[in-house]
């Protein structure tokens, strides 16, 4: 900001000032995107942390329900384990979170190394990130993960808005 104020105080011709303003604005947009990437990373980590808790809660709930229905009958642990495995496969979002981490890392790298012509690449990556967030949301049977996925989608939309400024 000090550099920006300094440049404005100098007697540069108007086209030069406009150029400086454009460059300054572009770097501010890069910073905003980078900060949003950190926020997205935190949300993905929360999804990863919550997922095992959902499976454990399902197992506990399933065991309680089966015990209630069968009362005196012995429960086959193998059958419950099989049901829990089926459930965990159905809601598993490991692939999506791995891809989101990868997209976030790649976006950060592009923001720090490539400075020209990255708008379209960033926009494409944001679309891919949105697909991953949609998949997490559609697989989720847990309110907390659903809410995090909605937050992910909201943050990704903010990223896309900032990317429009970069292009």
PDB file of C-alpha atoms in Angstrom:
ATOM      1  CA  UNK A   1       0.000   0.000   0.000  1.00  0.00           C
ATOM      2  CA  UNK A   2       2.863   2.377   0.726  1.00  0.00           C
ATOM      3  CA  UNK A   3       4.321   1.747  -2.736  1.00  0.00           C
ATOM      4  CA  UNK A   4       0.924   2.372  -4.259  1.00  0.00           C
ATOM      5  CA  UNK A   5       0.550   5.705  -2.421  1.00  0.00           C
ATOM      6  CA  UNK A   6       4.102   6.657  -3.368  1.00  0.00           C
ATOM      7  CA  UNK A   7       3.450   5.976  -7.052  1.00  0.00           C
ATOM      8  CA  UNK A   8       0.283   8.046  -6.975  1.00  0.00           C
ATOM      9  CA  UNK A   9       2.161  10.958  -5.378  1.00  0.00           C
ATOM     10  CA  UNK A  10       4.766  11.025  -8.150  1.00  0.00           C
ATOM     11  CA  UNK A  11       4.314  12.941 -11.372  1.00  0.00           C
ATOM     12  CA  UNK A  12       3.971   9.961 -13.663  1.00  0.00           C
ATOM     13  CA  UNK A  13       1.964  10.303 -16.866  1.00  0.00           C
ATOM     14  CA  UNK A  14      -1.604   9.013 -16.604  1.00  0.00           C
ATOM     15  CA  UNK A  15      -1.002   5.840 -18.723  1.00  0.00           C
ATOM     16  CA  UNK A  16       1.854   4.847 -16.407  1.00  0.00           C
ATOM     17  CA  UNK A  17      -0.323   5.357 -13.336  1.00  0.00           C
ATOM     18  CA  UNK A  18      -3.063   3.245 -14.896  1.00  0.00           C
ATOM     19  CA  UNK A  19      -0.534   0.515 -15.624  1.00  0.00           C
ATOM     20  CA  UNK A  20       0.758   0.599 -12.019  1.00  0.00           C
ATOM     21  CA  UNK A  21      -2.823   0.484 -10.755  1.00  0.00           C
ATOM     22  CA  UNK A  22      -3.582  -2.521 -12.969  1.00  0.00           C
ATOM     23  CA  UNK A  23      -0.511  -4.417 -11.745  1.00  0.00           C
ATOM     24  CA  UNK A  24      -1.251  -3.518  -8.120  1.00  0.00           C
ATOM     25  CA  UNK A  25      -4.872  -4.666  -8.465  1.00  0.00           C
ATOM     26  CA  UNK A  26      -3.791  -7.937 -10.061  1.00  0.00           C
ATOM     27  CA  UNK A  27      -1.476  -8.769  -7.158  1.00  0.00           C
ATOM     28  CA  UNK A  28      -4.204  -7.904  -4.663  1.00  0.00           C
ATOM     29  CA  UNK A  29      -6.494 -10.375  -6.469  1.00  0.00           C
ATOM     30  CA  UNK A  30      -3.754 -13.027  -6.321  1.00  0.00           C
ATOM     31  CA  UNK A  31      -3.438 -12.436  -2.570  1.00  0.00           C
ATOM     32  CA  UNK A  32      -7.195 -12.763  -2.091  1.00  0.00           C
ATOM     33  CA  UNK A  33      -7.248 -16.040  -4.022  1.00  0.00           C
ATOM     34  CA  UNK A  34      -4.302 -17.359  -2.016  1.00  0.00           C
ATOM     35  CA  UNK A  35      -6.089 -16.528   1.257  1.00  0.00           C
ATOM     36  CA  UNK A  36      -9.232 -18.266  -0.003  1.00  0.00           C
ATOM     37  CA  UNK A  37      -7.101 -21.327  -0.838  1.00  0.00           C
ATOM     38  CA  UNK A  38      -5.990 -21.476   2.802  1.00  0.00           C
ATOM     39  CA  UNK A  39      -9.617 -21.339   3.890  1.00  0.00           C
ATOM     40  CA  UNK A  40     -10.538 -24.133   1.455  1.00  0.00           C
ATOM     41  CA  UNK A  41      -7.658 -26.267   2.736  1.00  0.00           C
ATOM     42  CA  UNK A  42      -8.931 -25.886   6.301  1.00  0.00           C
ATOM     43  CA  UNK A  43     -12.431 -26.988   5.257  1.00  0.00           C
ATOM     44  CA  UNK A  44     -11.115 -30.049   3.410  1.00  0.00           C
ATOM     45  CA  UNK A  45      -9.158 -31.029   6.529  1.00  0.00           C
ATOM     46  CA  UNK A  46     -12.377 -30.735   8.554  1.00  0.00           C
ATOM     47  CA  UNK A  47     -14.169 -33.094   6.135  1.00  0.00           C
ATOM     48  CA  UNK A  48     -11.304 -35.578   6.461  1.00  0.00           C
ATOM     49  CA  UNK A  49     -11.406 -35.393  10.248  1.00  0.00           C
ATOM     50  CA  UNK A  50     -15.180 -35.814  10.433  1.00  0.00           C
ATOM     51  CA  UNK A  51     -15.531 -38.763   8.027  1.00  0.00           C
ATOM     52  CA  UNK A  52     -14.245 -41.506  10.389  1.00  0.00           C
ATOM     53  CA  UNK A  53     -16.501 -40.133  13.126  1.00  0.00           C
ATOM     54  CA  UNK A  54     -19.518 -40.581  10.845  1.00  0.00           C
ATOM     55  CA  UNK A  55     -18.638 -44.227  10.176  1.00  0.00           C
ATOM     56  CA  UNK A  56     -18.122 -44.927  13.893  1.00  0.00           C
ATOM     57  CA  UNK A  57     -21.430 -43.269  14.764  1.00  0.00           C
ATOM     58  CA  UNK A  58     -23.163 -45.362  12.099  1.00  0.00           C
ATOM     59  CA  UNK A  59     -21.681 -48.579  13.520  1.00  0.00           C
ATOM     60  CA  UNK A  60     -22.818 -47.682  17.040  1.00  0.00           C
ATOM     61  CA  UNK A  61     -26.289 -46.757  15.804  1.00  0.00           C
ATOM     62  CA  UNK A  62     -26.551 -49.949  13.720  1.00  0.00           C
ATOM     63  CA  UNK A  63     -25.493 -52.161  16.642  1.00  0.00           C
ATOM     64  CA  UNK A  64     -28.018 -50.478  18.925  1.00  0.00           C
ATOM     65  CA  UNK A  65     -30.813 -50.833  16.371  1.00  0.00           C
ATOM     66  CA  UNK A  66     -30.036 -54.506  15.691  1.00  0.00           C
ATOM     67  CA  UNK A  67     -29.825 -55.227  19.434  1.00  0.00           C
ATOM     68  CA  UNK A  68     -33.168 -53.540  19.964  1.00  0.00           C
ATOM     69  CA  UNK A  69     -34.822 -55.513  17.158  1.00  0.00           C
ATOM     70  CA  UNK A  70     -33.335 -58.888  18.034  1.00  0.00           C
ATOM     71  CA  UNK A  71     -33.196 -58.421  21.824  1.00  0.00           C
ATOM     72  CA  UNK A  72     -32.112 -61.870  23.050  1.00  0.00           C
ATOM     73  CA  UNK A  73     -30.656 -63.126  19.776  1.00  0.00           C
ATOM     74  CA  UNK A  74     -26.881 -63.043  19.314  1.00  0.00           C
ATOM     75  CA  UNK A  75     -25.638 -60.475  16.783  1.00  0.00           C
ATOM     76  CA  UNK A  76     -23.141 -61.662  14.213  1.00  0.00           C
ATOM     77  CA  UNK A  77     -20.233 -59.206  14.370  1.00  0.00           C
ATOM     78  CA  UNK A  78     -19.214 -60.142  10.827  1.00  0.00           C
ATOM     79  CA  UNK A  79     -22.611 -59.093   9.495  1.00  0.00           C
ATOM     80  CA  UNK A  80     -22.430 -55.734  11.272  1.00  0.00           C
ATOM     81  CA  UNK A  81     -18.874 -55.239  10.018  1.00  0.00           C
ATOM     82  CA  UNK A  82     -20.033 -55.967   6.461  1.00  0.00           C
ATOM     83  CA  UNK A  83     -22.864 -53.424   6.759  1.00  0.00           C
ATOM     84  CA  UNK A  84     -20.486 -50.798   8.128  1.00  0.00           C
ATOM     85  CA  UNK A  85     -18.056 -51.458   5.263  1.00  0.00           C
ATOM     86  CA  UNK A  86     -20.848 -51.045   2.710  1.00  0.00           C
ATOM     87  CA  UNK A  87     -21.922 -47.807   4.360  1.00  0.00           C
ATOM     88  CA  UNK A  88     -18.390 -46.430   4.568  1.00  0.00           C
ATOM     89  CA  UNK A  89     -17.773 -47.257   0.891  1.00  0.00           C
ATOM     90  CA  UNK A  90     -20.965 -45.445  -0.032  1.00  0.00           C
ATOM     91  CA  UNK A  91     -20.062 -42.251   1.845  1.00  0.00           C
ATOM     92  CA  UNK A  92     -16.284 -42.399   1.336  1.00  0.00           C
ATOM     93  CA  UNK A  93     -14.946 -39.062   0.126  1.00  0.00           C
ATOM     94  CA  UNK A  94     -11.216 -39.814   0.238  1.00  0.00           C
ATOM     95  CA  UNK A  95     -10.757 -39.444  -3.519  1.00  0.00           C
ATOM     96  CA  UNK A  96     -12.529 -36.108  -3.532  1.00  0.00           C
ATOM     97  CA  UNK A  97     -10.494 -34.706  -0.644  1.00  0.00           C
ATOM     98  CA  UNK A  98      -7.222 -35.901  -2.219  1.00  0.00           C
ATOM     99  CA  UNK A  99      -8.142 -34.175  -5.486  1.00  0.00           C
ATOM    100  CA  UNK A 100      -9.183 -31.006  -3.638  1.00  0.00           C
ATOM    101  CA  UNK A 101      -5.825 -30.919  -1.827  1.00  0.00           C
ATOM    102  CA  UNK A 102      -4.099 -31.357  -5.182  1.00  0.00           C
ATOM    103  CA  UNK A 103      -6.100 -28.570  -6.842  1.00  0.00           C
ATOM    104  CA  UNK A 104      -5.450 -26.217  -3.934  1.00  0.00           C
ATOM    105  CA  UNK A 105      -1.710 -26.963  -4.036  1.00  0.00           C
ATOM    106  CA  UNK A 106      -1.611 -26.452  -7.815  1.00  0.00           C
ATOM    107  CA  UNK A 107      -3.534 -23.184  -7.622  1.00  0.00           C
ATOM    108  CA  UNK A 108      -1.195 -21.845  -4.952  1.00  0.00           C
ATOM    109  CA  UNK A 109       1.791 -22.861  -7.048  1.00  0.00           C
ATOM    110  CA  UNK A 110       0.395 -21.138 -10.131  1.00  0.00           C
ATOM    111  CA  UNK A 111      -0.301 -17.968  -8.141  1.00  0.00           C
ATOM    112  CA  UNK A 112       3.299 -17.821  -6.962  1.00  0.00           C
ATOM    113  CA  UNK A 113       5.136 -18.947 -10.103  1.00  0.00           C
ATOM    114  CA  UNK A 114       3.017 -18.095 -13.148  1.00  0.00           C
ATOM    115  CA  UNK A 115       1.865 -14.509 -13.409  1.00  0.00           C
ATOM    116  CA  UNK A 116       0.513 -14.245 -16.941  1.00  0.00           C
ATOM    117  CA  UNK A 117      -2.266 -16.060 -18.706  1.00  0.00           C
ATOM    118  CA  UNK A 118      -3.373 -18.116 -15.726  1.00  0.00           C
ATOM    119  CA  UNK A 119      -6.960 -16.900 -15.515  1.00  0.00           C
ATOM    120  CA  UNK A 120      -8.401 -19.696 -17.635  1.00  0.00           C
ATOM    121  CA  UNK A 121      -6.337 -22.356 -15.883  1.00  0.00           C
ATOM    122  CA  UNK A 122      -7.453 -21.086 -12.497  1.00  0.00           C
ATOM    123  CA  UNK A 123     -11.073 -20.966 -13.644  1.00  0.00           C
ATOM    124  CA  UNK A 124     -10.888 -24.559 -14.897  1.00  0.00           C
ATOM    125  CA  UNK A 125      -9.371 -25.693 -11.603  1.00  0.00           C
ATOM    126  CA  UNK A 126     -12.106 -23.876  -9.675  1.00  0.00           C
ATOM    127  CA  UNK A 127     -14.711 -25.745 -11.756  1.00  0.00           C
ATOM    128  CA  UNK A 128     -13.025 -29.028 -10.889  1.00  0.00           C
ATOM    129  CA  UNK A 129     -12.948 -28.085  -7.214  1.00  0.00           C
ATOM    130  CA  UNK A 130     -16.650 -27.296  -7.376  1.00  0.00           C
ATOM    131  CA  UNK A 131     -17.333 -30.765  -8.824  1.00  0.00           C
ATOM    132  CA  UNK A 132     -15.432 -32.366  -5.958  1.00  0.00           C
ATOM    133  CA  UNK A 133     -17.373 -30.316  -3.390  1.00  0.00           C
ATOM    134  CA  UNK A 134     -20.641 -31.329  -5.111  1.00  0.00           C
ATOM    135  CA  UNK A 135     -19.652 -34.987  -4.890  1.00  0.00           C
ATOM    136  CA  UNK A 136     -18.813 -34.688  -1.197  1.00  0.00           C
ATOM    137  CA  UNK A 137     -22.182 -33.025  -0.628  1.00  0.00           C
ATOM    138  CA  UNK A 138     -24.112 -35.667  -2.565  1.00  0.00           C
ATOM    139  CA  UNK A 139     -22.385 -38.559  -0.745  1.00  0.00           C
ATOM    140  CA  UNK A 140     -22.819 -37.073   2.699  1.00  0.00           C
ATOM    141  CA  UNK A 141     -25.348 -38.437   5.163  1.00  0.00           C
ATOM    142  CA  UNK A 142     -23.926 -36.237   7.911  1.00  0.00           C
ATOM    143  CA  UNK A 143     -25.176 -32.720   8.557  1.00  0.00           C
ATOM    144  CA  UNK A 144     -21.758 -31.389   9.579  1.00  0.00           C
ATOM    145  CA  UNK A 145     -20.049 -32.662   6.429  1.00  0.00           C
ATOM    146  CA  UNK A 146     -22.934 -31.338   4.337  1.00  0.00           C
ATOM    147  CA  UNK A 147     -22.531 -27.909   5.906  1.00  0.00           C
ATOM    148  CA  UNK A 148     -18.771 -27.964   5.319  1.00  0.00           C
ATOM    149  CA  UNK A 149     -19.355 -28.955   1.680  1.00  0.00           C
ATOM    150  CA  UNK A 150     -21.759 -26.037   1.272  1.00  0.00           C
ATOM    151  CA  UNK A 151     -19.110 -23.757   2.789  1.00  0.00           C
ATOM    152  CA  UNK A 152     -16.589 -25.220   0.332  1.00  0.00           C
ATOM    153  CA  UNK A 153     -18.887 -24.406  -2.571  1.00  0.00           C
ATOM    154  CA  UNK A 154     -19.365 -20.856  -1.266  1.00  0.00           C
ATOM    155  CA  UNK A 155     -15.607 -20.320  -0.935  1.00  0.00           C
ATOM    156  CA  UNK A 156     -14.986 -21.783  -4.392  1.00  0.00           C
ATOM    157  CA  UNK A 157     -17.510 -19.333  -5.817  1.00  0.00           C
ATOM    158  CA  UNK A 158     -15.575 -16.504  -4.157  1.00  0.00           C
ATOM    159  CA  UNK A 159     -12.412 -17.854  -5.792  1.00  0.00           C
ATOM    160  CA  UNK A 160     -14.136 -17.843  -9.170  1.00  0.00           C
ATOM    161  CA  UNK A 161     -15.184 -14.217  -8.645  1.00  0.00           C
ATOM    162  CA  UNK A 162     -11.593 -13.257  -7.883  1.00  0.00           C
ATOM    163  CA  UNK A 163     -10.378 -15.213 -10.911  1.00  0.00           C
ATOM    164  CA  UNK A 164     -12.650 -13.097 -13.105  1.00  0.00           C
ATOM    165  CA  UNK A 165     -10.624 -10.087 -11.935  1.00  0.00           C
ATOM    166  CA  UNK A 166      -7.378 -11.834 -12.894  1.00  0.00           C
ATOM    167  CA  UNK A 167      -8.508 -12.592 -16.434  1.00  0.00           C
TER     168      UNK A 167
END
